[in-house]
Every structure is written in structure tokens, then in C-alpha cells.
């Protein structure tokens, strides 16, 4: 038998080396084990052999057969392994193919990236070269700038020498003039008659000097040239004084176009400067509620004062007003009769509470308040009834009399005391909102009263993004009123002549210095002269500022300059960005003054009273040293002792002490007002006393007269005279007055309260209100306070200004410091601390008003407490209040005091806002948060931190879109502010998109003709102008201008409808007087004001009454009657009653032809309007002689080569073209073109407009080559003008405001549209 080894492969196969396919690397020796299963093929062969050789199958098989079976098994395993290997190999091949594809893809990507890298390297090299060239250009520009700076300094030095030389010459001429005047007076005193050539001429023939381009014609009211500058050519022109020839400050369309300019200017000027005509109570910043009650109705008064007065106070506070309730107890009625009468005169609302009886002591108060109510202030009567009980006869008679005479509101109450007080509260709240503050209830209920943005909406509509403080403006109005109050004239006529000479003097002229000692009457002189100028020269724009106490708001230079600039913008109807940076504001104001003065056709007078009280006056008022624009005059008043040395070289008007006659008349006037008569000896004693410079000034004498009058009826006049004679200056006399007031008080408590009141007012920033005094001192009742204030006000110690109690004169303030605070420095600190605690408590109660924002930071600054000042500034509402009212410089000065720069200040504000945002919940708080973010963004933008301003503005936009609606108007406000940042940042694409979104939202919210829409259009126009897209900018500006004109017509003036209604009521009161020329003029003015409101029916009524009164007083042939006829004709023309208008114009023309000279401008004015009417009615034949007459008048008035003659020639040519008389029109156009070119040069806009008309004429005559040549010249002038003015809209004073194309030549009215209007 064989062994197992016989089944194994031959010996040479044992230990055979095979390739390891898994390792992929070659071979490791591996021995195949002996126990390998036989292949299946060998096993089957062995079985066949065995079975064939031996019967019986496998029985008896040998071991060799068993080995064959094992071999077969090995073969099967081998086959399986081979298949697995094939499968594995195929999968690996697939993976390799995939990797190859990836490798190819990466190669392609690598090649692309290499190509891009090469392109970037080329771009980098190009940018590098551009950077180098830009740096080179920069260095060249810097060199040119240095050269220019050197040249400018050289010109400055030369001009300074020239100016000093001319000033010396002017001084010499003025000195010679005064000497000649003195000689003239001596000759007249000797009885020698001296011929005065001015007496032969009327006021209409005085001459003025204006720059080329100023108003020099009366036909179309347009400026002929561009804005004048100091270097412009000067020319003489006729200037016509008085309202008859006043030039309008604006060009208007629609119903204004046909109104007589004298009435328009008189109306606008008096409306804008009418504030002295309003009574004090109308302008008071305090809603004063005076309560008259009996013992029976005292419970209602107590409940009303305790429960409802604080609510009314909050309502008034949110609208910027104070609220004060005054009530006298019945037992104190009689001794306080004068005080009660004074309180009734000041009150805004009087409430009478009645039940069954009326004490006789109250009857006089009731008659004074209800039956003598000339200003028709609101009145309220509360009458509590009881079932079964009837009121006394006195109560019934009083109610009947009031119902018959006055329109008082009645409350008939039947019920309890609590319900009665609630009814009173509801009625008083309605009266305050509707009648006193002039707000509609629907508006107030529909908006949050605490929202400052809504409360300042009118100012935003007028001034765009300019921040305006109504309290500062009101303070100036009341300061003017106070300064103009005088019991008698003080012989100021001689000073008026000198001031008038300044206005009429040729430019340039330095400011006039009005000097005098303290209390010499400088403010009184200026205020009286302002009133005379407003009355006699309504076309003269007067801007005044009265500086109050040093360190007060009125003495801050940046606020003064900003206010003057805004007033100029207001009167020039110009809305432009105004910088808020104090340094830039002071630097740019001279440029603003020159630019805006060029837009005003008339003189501009700037008056600053007590300019030496301004903080760092000589530094911040450098613009006074520079040459002023030709039509600007500046008058400043200073104290002789504190006048800066550099200003003493200016022309000076020194106020002399009062003479004995003026002293006597002033004291007599004061004594007569109190029914006090002085003996001859007393008068001589006073005359001897008032001889020194300190005892014969206006303030001292006035105070002396009041002191004598006050004690004259109750005390010994000789004794008080003896005491007064010991007072050698105003401060010591004030001290005597104060001590006399103290002696008149009944208790030590009242004397202590008097001291507290004066000291608190003395240490405050801008004064203290009555309501604040009552909250500061709970023991102080309204009756005691009224009594004290009456005494202090009567003796010129205190006065009201914007609802605050202030010292009436600086000497009174100095006296209080000497009397109460000079001895102990801790006294001042203690009173300041009291105010700090009071306003700090207000902040803790979330009562952030304009008062707390004004006072608290200033008090911390005075205390030197930088930490508390820092904390106060981080109160977001305090800073927001200061910024929104335009107190930008004050806010910056506080931050500089705490040692923070702009960046750190911005970071701290932003961090505070983030903290505040964490606690903000609800829609109202989120809206408030958005307002804070917007204020911060605007503040940072004004600081020049543009990159930091974007984040808060974007956050404000996000909050408003989420809390309100994406189409809400406040979202448009956020878009507008954010776009403004991008404009300054030169990111014009982003800004344009935001402006367009804001414009779309505003149009959807307000309508297409709202001032908010005009603001967005102006912003877009400015943006296009910066991008040199002048045509688009011009179209938007025209559209915006039309919207603003329409809005102005609806308002009547920038002062708003509320003031217009009050002014109309005042003027209407005047019509109830006698027939006088002044009243007729007032009626005419009232008619114009109603006309401006488009209230044509009422305007017709007043204009007719004015005409009738003038005919009765002056006669039907008087020129003033022609003025009224003109205005009525303009009104009928507006109503399209052309036949009536024609008749009236013809009457006016007939009167003026007979009464006036043939070349009189007023005659030409009527000729013009009648000619326009004839043309409108199609009566061209009648219009031609009038247009020809206009040409003749202008030639006689100005000469044949004056631009006004050219304007008249163009108008006549337009008319000929309408009549198809091109042959007659051609020489007129050519002559007008020659005059324009000789007067203004070949590139003036008027030349271009005349060339356009000539092009149309040539086109219609078939001379196409000449038309093309003329049109090309016109377009070159137009493009040059656009580049010159920076893409501004077409001038309102040009003869054609529309863009012209040859296509319009096919229109039959082409010449009418492009002619001189």
C-alpha cells in the first residue's frame, strides 16, 4: 500500500516560491503544506479506475483512492480563490482608473489657477503704478496748494492794507460830514436859509448801491445776474422806499404771480417780524390757569389741584410748555387786588366755580376776567346745581351777562364733588389742547405726545435736517418785547438819524458800534429803531439777537450764529445742509451770509445787542472784521468798559447820559402812572441828583421813578428821596428797592422765600419757572408766589422769558450776588445743589424735559463734578434732547470737560444704547429705542465719524421696519438719514438706492405734493449734482420747488397757520377803529394774507373795505386807491373774472397816469399787469401799446442800455411773435441781446435765453443754419452755467425756467412759454 506522500506533488514542488499578489511587491518564500486536499479531477479518475477493476464499488478501496478525493477538494478551493482574486483585481483597476481621472481634473484646475494668478499679478502691477501716479499727483497738488496759500496770504495782506486805508478815508469823510453838518446848523441858527437838494425829491428818489445782479427792475421781480460777491462790479440803481416798491424775497407762481409786490412784501415782512405786536400771554411758554372759587366750591378746587393738575402738567411738559395753577383764598382777596388783576391779564384760561352764592369781593375779578376780555382768551364757568335749591340772583345775573358778552364755556353739573372736578379736568384738557396750544384732538390722540420727532415736524418740513429750538427763538421774541417797553420817549430821534445813515451809506462799511454805560438805553434804542424800520421799510430784512446774562444760552456764540443763519435760510426760502460743528459753523458763516444775502432783494440788517457779553466774543465774532456783503449792515451794542480794543476802531455811536428834560419826563411818566405828584422842591432835588454819568442813565432814572411811584401813595416821598440820593449807581439803587420790598412783607417766612427765589434764579443756567419753584419749596403757595413776583416784576428785578423767571437787567443779578451770595461761597454751592437734586429727581422719574437737559449738565459743570456730569451725559434722553434742539456745541463742550474725545464718546453712547436695548420691551419702547439710535447716528455723522454712524442708523432702520411697518414714514426717515451718511462717505450708489426708497415711502404715506416728498427730492437732486448728473438734478429741484411753493401758499407763511390766525385776528380788531390811512393799509394787508391762504372770498371782503376806507379818507384819485384797485384786480384775475379785473386795472392805470410821473415804476407795474391780462384775454392789439409804454418807461428810468430795458424788449418781441409779426420782433430781440451782452458778458444766462428765442424765430423763418448756430451758442452758455453753479436748478429769476428744444418751435405758444414773464 502506498503512503500519503504518494499524493503530494513531486519533491521538487515542495517549498516552491510563489508571487504574493496581495502585497504587490514580490515575493516572499512560502511553503505549501503537505496536507493539501486532492483536486477533484484526480479524485474522479481514481474512482473510475478502482470501480472498473474491482467489482463492488468502493469496497476494498485503497488509501491511494482516499488521497485522490483530497486532491479534488484542493482543486475546488483553488478555483474559488482564483475567482475571488479576479473580482478583487477588477475592483482595484476601477479605483486606479478613477484616481487617474481625478489626477487629470486636478491638473486642469491647477492650470486655471496659475492663469488667474498671473492675471492678478498683472492687475497688482497696474494698481501699483496707478498708486504711484496718484501719489505724484497728490504731491503736485500739495505744492500748488502751498503756492496758492502763499498767494492768498499775500492778497490778504494787500487787502488788509487797502481796507485800512479805505476805513481811514471813510472816517475822514464822516468827520468832514459832521463838521459840515455842524456848520449848517450854525448857519440855520443864524437865520440863513440853506438849500437842501434832497427836499426837492421824494423818498422814492433815494439811491442805493447794489451789486451787479441784484434786484434792479420792477417788471418780473427777477435777479438779472448770478450771486454777487465782494469783488463784483458796482453800479447805482434806483431804490424805492416804503411798501409801494418793496421787492419780494421770493418768486412765486399761481395766485401769488398776480399779486401786487408791495402788498406781498408788506404782508410777508410784517408776518415774519410781527412778534412785537402779539400780547405777552400769546407768546408765553406757560399755560396759566387762574381759578376763581367760592368757599362752596373750594372742595372741587382742592381735588382738581391735587389729582388733575399733575396730569395737565405732564401734558404741557410733553409739548414743551409749563403749567401753572393760581388760586387765591377768599380771605386774602382784598389786599391782593393788584396782584389778582395782574394774574388775570397773564392767564391763558380763567375758571369760575360757582354754586349758590357769589361773594361781593369776587365780583370785580369776575368782571375783569369775563366781561373785560379784549383778547378773547378761553373762559370756563363751572356751576354746581342741587335739586330743590336755587342759585342767588347775583349768580344768575353774572351768568346771563357773561353769556351775552363773552363766549365762555359752561359746565352745569348735578352730582358729587369728585365728578365735578373730573368734568372740569376734561374740559380744561380740551381747551388747552385745542384753544391754547392750537392742536387738534385727533392728532394728539393719534400720536404719542412724548415723541419729540412729531412735535418738531413743522420745523423738519421747513428746514429738512436742520435742528431748530423753538424756545431759543421765543426767548429772543420776548427779549425784543421787553427791550422796546418804555413809558416815554427818551430823545432817541438824533440817534435814529445816525442809524439811518448807516443803512443808506455805500458799501463796504464796517459794523456800527453802539456804545454806552450799563443801563444807558442801548437795547431800548435798538428795539425802537427796529420797530421803525419794520414799519417804514418792510422790504428790509432785520435779524436781531439780544444777549442776556453771561454764561446763559443766549450768550453762546455757536447758537447765535446758527440762529442767524437759519433765519436767513427761512427768509430766503432755502433748504440746504448746515454744519453743526461749532468751529466750522463760525468759519463758514461769512460765506453763508454772502450767499444768502445775494438771494434777498433788499437790505439785510443784523443787530446784536450786548455783544460783549458773548463768551469769547472777539474770538468767535471774527467775521465782523471781514468785509460785509454789499447789502448787509451790522449794528452791535457794547458796554464802554468791556468793549474789545480792536472794535473801538469801528464807527461808533455813543449814547450820552440823559439830559435834565428827559430825566424829568421819565420820572413824571412813572409817577403819573401811579397818580403820584411831586412838589417843585422834590423835582429840583431829583434834578440835582441826576447829573452824574451813573445817575442819569435810562435804567437808573426809570428805577428811581418806579421807586418813588411805588411808595408815593403809602410812604413819605421826602424820606424815600433821601434814601435814593444816597445811591450813586444802579446796583445800590436796586439794593434799596430790594430792601423796600422786604420791608413790605408781613412775615419772616415770606422774606426767607423771597431770598430763596432770588438765589435759585441767580445760580440757575437760564432761569426757573413758577411751577419749578412751587415743587422746590412746598411751603410756597401760588398766592404768595404771585404776590412776590408781582413786586419783583413791577420794580424791574425779574421778568418772564420763555416761561422762565430771569433777572431783568444785569445790575439786578449783580445786586443779588452782592446781597446774598458774596459773603459766603458755600451759599452758591448749596443753592446749586438744591437744583441738582430737583432735576436729578426728575430724571429718576423718567421726566426728561428740555429744562432738565438745559440745567443739570450745566450745574454739574459749574460744580466741577466731572463724574456726575459724565453720568448725566450718558443718560440718552438728556443728550438726545440737547442734540435735537440744536445745542450741539454745548453737548460737545460737556464731553470735552470730562476728557473724552469723539471716538470714546461714540463708543460709550453705543454701549449705553446696547444696555438700554436689553431692557426694552413692547412696541413703544422699541420705537423710542429707534429714535435714540437715529439721534446717535446723526450726532456721529455731524461729528464726521461716518464709519461709526452707519451702525446705529442701520439698527434704527431695522427696529422701525420690525416694530412699525416697512412702509411707515419713520422708516423713510431712517433711510434718509442713512443715505446722508453714505453721501458724505462718497458711496453714491448706496445713497441713491436709499433715497429712492425713502421717496417712494413718503409719496405713498403723504402724497406726491407733501414737503417731506420735497425734502427727498432735494436730497436726490443734491446727490445727482455731486455725480455730475445735472439734468436729472435740475428736474428734481424744479419739482421740489413747486411742491414747496404750493405748501407755502397753503400755510401762508413759514410761521404756520396758528400764528397767521392770531395775526389775522389782531388786524381784524384794528378794523373796528376809526377810518385812517393806517387802518386802511392794515385792511389791505389783511386781505393779502387771506389771499395767500387761497381764501379769496374773505380776501375780497377786506380788500373792498380797504378801498372804500381809502376813498373816504384820501379821495378816489389818491395813488393808494390805485393800489387797492390793483389788488382787487389781481384777485378777480385769479377767480377768472377777467372783465372785472380789466375794469379795475384800467381805473388804477388811469389814477396812476394822472397822479404819478410818466416814468414812475408804480405806473409801469400797473401797465405790466394790464398788458398781461390783455394778452391772456386775447386782446393783443390793446396789449401792444402797453408793452411799448413799458419799454419807454424803463428807458426813461434806467437809460437805453439798462438790462431792464432788454427785458421789456424781449416781452414785446414775444407778443409780436404771438401776433405772427416776426419782422417786428427780430430787431427787438437783437437789441435786447446786445444790451445783455454789453451788461453781463457773452456767457450770461440771459444772453443764452435770448439766443434760444432768436433760434426759434430763425427756425420759423426757415433759416435753419442760423437757428442751429444760435441754439448751439445758447447750449454752450447753458452748460457753462451748469458747471459754474454746480448743477443747481434753473434760477427762479431767469426769463425762462424750462429746458428748450427745437421741437417746441412747432408749438404756436413757444414764444409765450420762453419769453420774459
mmCIF file of N, CA and C in Angstrom, residues 406-449:
data_model
loop_
_atom_site.group_PDB
_atom_site.id
_atom_site.type_symbol
_atom_site.label_atom_id
_atom_site.label_comp_id
_atom_site.label_asym_id
_atom_site.label_seq_id
_atom_site.Cartn_x
_atom_site.Cartn_y
_atom_site.Cartn_z
ATOM 1 N N UNK A 406 -69.630 137.425 26.452
ATOM 2 C CA UNK A 406 -68.465 136.593 26.185
ATOM 3 C C UNK A 406 -68.889 135.179 25.814
ATOM 4 N N UNK A 407 -68.047 134.540 25.028
ATOM 5 C CA UNK A 407 -68.307 133.162 24.633
ATOM 6 C C UNK A 407 -67.605 132.211 25.590
ATOM 7 N N UNK A 408 -68.079 132.194 26.815
ATOM 8 C CA UNK A 408 -67.488 131.313 27.809
ATOM 9 C C UNK A 408 -68.154 129.944 27.757
ATOM 10 N N UNK A 409 -67.361 128.915 28.023
ATOM 11 C CA UNK A 409 -67.903 127.559 28.058
ATOM 12 C C UNK A 409 -68.523 127.307 29.427
ATOM 13 N N UNK A 410 -69.643 126.588 29.422
ATOM 14 C CA UNK A 410 -70.394 126.343 30.658
ATOM 15 C C UNK A 410 -70.385 124.857 30.981
ATOM 16 N N UNK A 411 -70.262 124.575 32.286
ATOM 17 C CA UNK A 411 -70.425 123.217 32.804
ATOM 18 C C UNK A 411 -71.513 123.287 33.863
ATOM 19 N N UNK A 412 -72.673 122.756 33.548
ATOM 20 C CA UNK A 412 -73.756 122.641 34.534
ATOM 21 C C UNK A 412 -73.698 121.244 35.118
ATOM 22 N N UNK A 413 -73.301 121.157 36.365
ATOM 23 C CA UNK A 413 -73.068 119.855 36.984
ATOM 24 C C UNK A 413 -74.087 119.605 38.089
ATOM 25 N N UNK A 414 -74.642 118.448 38.054
ATOM 26 C CA UNK A 414 -75.536 117.983 39.117
ATOM 27 C C UNK A 414 -74.963 116.672 39.627
ATOM 28 N N UNK A 415 -74.413 116.698 40.808
ATOM 29 C CA UNK A 415 -73.799 115.486 41.330
ATOM 30 C C UNK A 415 -72.776 115.815 42.383
ATOM 31 N N UNK A 416 -71.862 114.839 42.604
ATOM 32 C CA UNK A 416 -70.892 114.968 43.663
ATOM 33 C C UNK A 416 -69.715 115.852 43.291
ATOM 34 N N UNK A 417 -68.901 116.126 44.313
ATOM 35 C CA UNK A 417 -67.737 116.986 44.125
ATOM 36 C C UNK A 417 -66.680 116.307 43.273
ATOM 37 N N UNK A 418 -66.447 114.998 43.467
ATOM 38 C CA UNK A 418 -65.435 114.265 42.708
ATOM 39 C C UNK A 418 -65.766 114.286 41.215
ATOM 40 N N UNK A 419 -67.048 114.021 40.904
ATOM 41 C CA UNK A 419 -67.442 114.033 39.494
ATOM 42 C C UNK A 419 -67.308 115.434 38.897
ATOM 43 N N UNK A 420 -67.612 116.452 39.705
ATOM 44 C CA UNK A 420 -67.473 117.820 39.209
ATOM 45 C C UNK A 420 -66.031 118.171 38.874
ATOM 46 N N UNK A 421 -65.103 117.785 39.752
ATOM 47 C CA UNK A 421 -63.686 118.058 39.473
ATOM 48 C C UNK A 421 -63.222 117.326 38.227
ATOM 49 N N UNK A 422 -63.738 116.109 38.016
ATOM 50 C CA UNK A 422 -63.356 115.350 36.817
ATOM 51 C C UNK A 422 -63.896 116.012 35.549
ATOM 52 N N UNK A 423 -65.102 116.556 35.624
ATOM 53 C CA UNK A 423 -65.645 117.267 34.469
ATOM 54 C C UNK A 423 -64.813 118.508 34.156
ATOM 55 N N UNK A 424 -64.406 119.198 35.205
ATOM 56 C CA UNK A 424 -63.552 120.377 34.988
ATOM 57 C C UNK A 424 -62.247 119.964 34.303
ATOM 58 N N UNK A 425 -61.662 118.873 34.762
ATOM 59 C CA UNK A 425 -60.401 118.396 34.177
ATOM 60 C C UNK A 425 -60.561 118.078 32.690
ATOM 61 N N UNK A 426 -61.616 117.367 32.330
ATOM 62 C CA UNK A 426 -61.825 117.010 30.923
ATOM 63 C C UNK A 426 -61.984 118.251 30.057
ATOM 64 N N UNK A 427 -62.747 119.202 30.538
ATOM 65 C CA UNK A 427 -62.968 120.421 29.749
ATOM 66 C C UNK A 427 -61.694 121.256 29.647
ATOM 67 N N UNK A 428 -60.948 121.356 30.746
ATOM 68 C CA UNK A 428 -59.705 122.137 30.724
ATOM 69 C C UNK A 428 -58.688 121.490 29.787
ATOM 70 N N UNK A 429 -58.596 120.181 29.815
ATOM 71 C CA UNK A 429 -57.650 119.491 28.921
ATOM 72 C C UNK A 429 -57.983 119.769 27.457
ATOM 73 N N UNK A 430 -59.255 119.745 27.131
ATOM 74 C CA UNK A 430 -59.677 120.019 25.758
ATOM 75 C C UNK A 430 -59.371 121.456 25.363
ATOM 76 N N UNK A 431 -59.621 122.399 26.276
ATOM 77 C CA UNK A 431 -59.348 123.813 25.984
ATOM 78 C C UNK A 431 -57.846 124.030 25.776
ATOM 79 N N UNK A 432 -57.037 123.404 26.621
ATOM 80 C CA UNK A 432 -55.581 123.577 26.494
ATOM 81 C C UNK A 432 -55.096 123.060 25.153
ATOM 82 N N UNK A 433 -55.547 121.898 24.768
ATOM 83 C CA UNK A 433 -55.046 121.292 23.536
ATOM 84 C C UNK A 433 -55.575 121.987 22.289
ATOM 85 N N UNK A 434 -56.844 122.363 22.321
ATOM 86 C CA UNK A 434 -57.442 122.920 21.112
ATOM 87 C C UNK A 434 -57.300 124.433 21.028
ATOM 88 N N UNK A 435 -57.636 125.139 22.087
ATOM 89 C CA UNK A 435 -57.716 126.600 22.016
ATOM 90 C C UNK A 435 -56.413 127.295 22.369
ATOM 91 N N UNK A 436 -55.693 126.780 23.359
ATOM 92 C CA UNK A 436 -54.488 127.476 23.822
ATOM 93 C C UNK A 436 -53.260 127.061 23.031
ATOM 94 N N UNK A 437 -53.043 125.742 22.905
ATOM 95 C CA UNK A 437 -51.862 125.262 22.194
ATOM 96 C C UNK A 437 -52.107 125.080 20.708
ATOM 97 N N UNK A 438 -53.361 125.191 20.271
ATOM 98 C CA UNK A 438 -53.653 125.155 18.841
ATOM 99 C C UNK A 438 -53.459 123.809 18.206
ATOM 100 N N UNK A 439 -53.694 122.714 18.941
ATOM 101 C CA UNK A 439 -53.552 121.370 18.390
ATOM 102 C C UNK A 439 -54.916 120.724 18.265
ATOM 103 N N UNK A 440 -55.057 119.893 17.248
ATOM 104 C CA UNK A 440 -56.308 119.175 17.075
ATOM 105 C C UNK A 440 -56.317 117.936 17.954
ATOM 106 N N UNK A 441 -57.466 117.625 18.475
ATOM 107 C CA UNK A 441 -57.576 116.469 19.361
ATOM 108 C C UNK A 441 -57.271 115.176 18.639
ATOM 109 N N UNK A 442 -57.696 115.068 17.401
ATOM 110 C CA UNK A 442 -57.461 113.827 16.667
ATOM 111 C C UNK A 442 -55.982 113.577 16.483
ATOM 112 N N UNK A 443 -55.238 114.653 16.230
ATOM 113 C CA UNK A 443 -53.808 114.493 16.064
ATOM 114 C C UNK A 443 -53.156 114.082 17.364
ATOM 115 N N UNK A 444 -53.613 114.694 18.462
ATOM 116 C CA UNK A 444 -52.994 114.387 19.739
ATOM 117 C C UNK A 444 -53.309 112.980 20.195
ATOM 118 N N UNK A 445 -54.512 112.526 19.895
ATOM 119 C CA UNK A 445 -54.877 111.189 20.329
ATOM 120 C C UNK A 445 -54.212 110.137 19.448
ATOM 121 N N UNK A 446 -53.903 110.502 18.227
ATOM 122 C CA UNK A 446 -53.344 109.525 17.307
ATOM 123 C C UNK A 446 -51.861 109.375 17.389
ATOM 124 N N UNK A 447 -51.208 110.165 18.200
ATOM 125 C CA UNK A 447 -49.753 110.056 18.275
ATOM 126 C C UNK A 447 -49.314 110.153 19.721
ATOM 127 N N UNK A 448 -48.089 109.755 19.944
ATOM 128 C CA UNK A 448 -47.524 109.800 21.281
ATOM 129 C C UNK A 448 -47.060 111.210 21.578
ATOM 130 N N UNK A 449 -47.610 111.781 22.643
ATOM 131 C CA UNK A 449 -47.266 113.157 22.962
ATOM 132 C C UNK A 449 -45.810 113.284 23.354
#
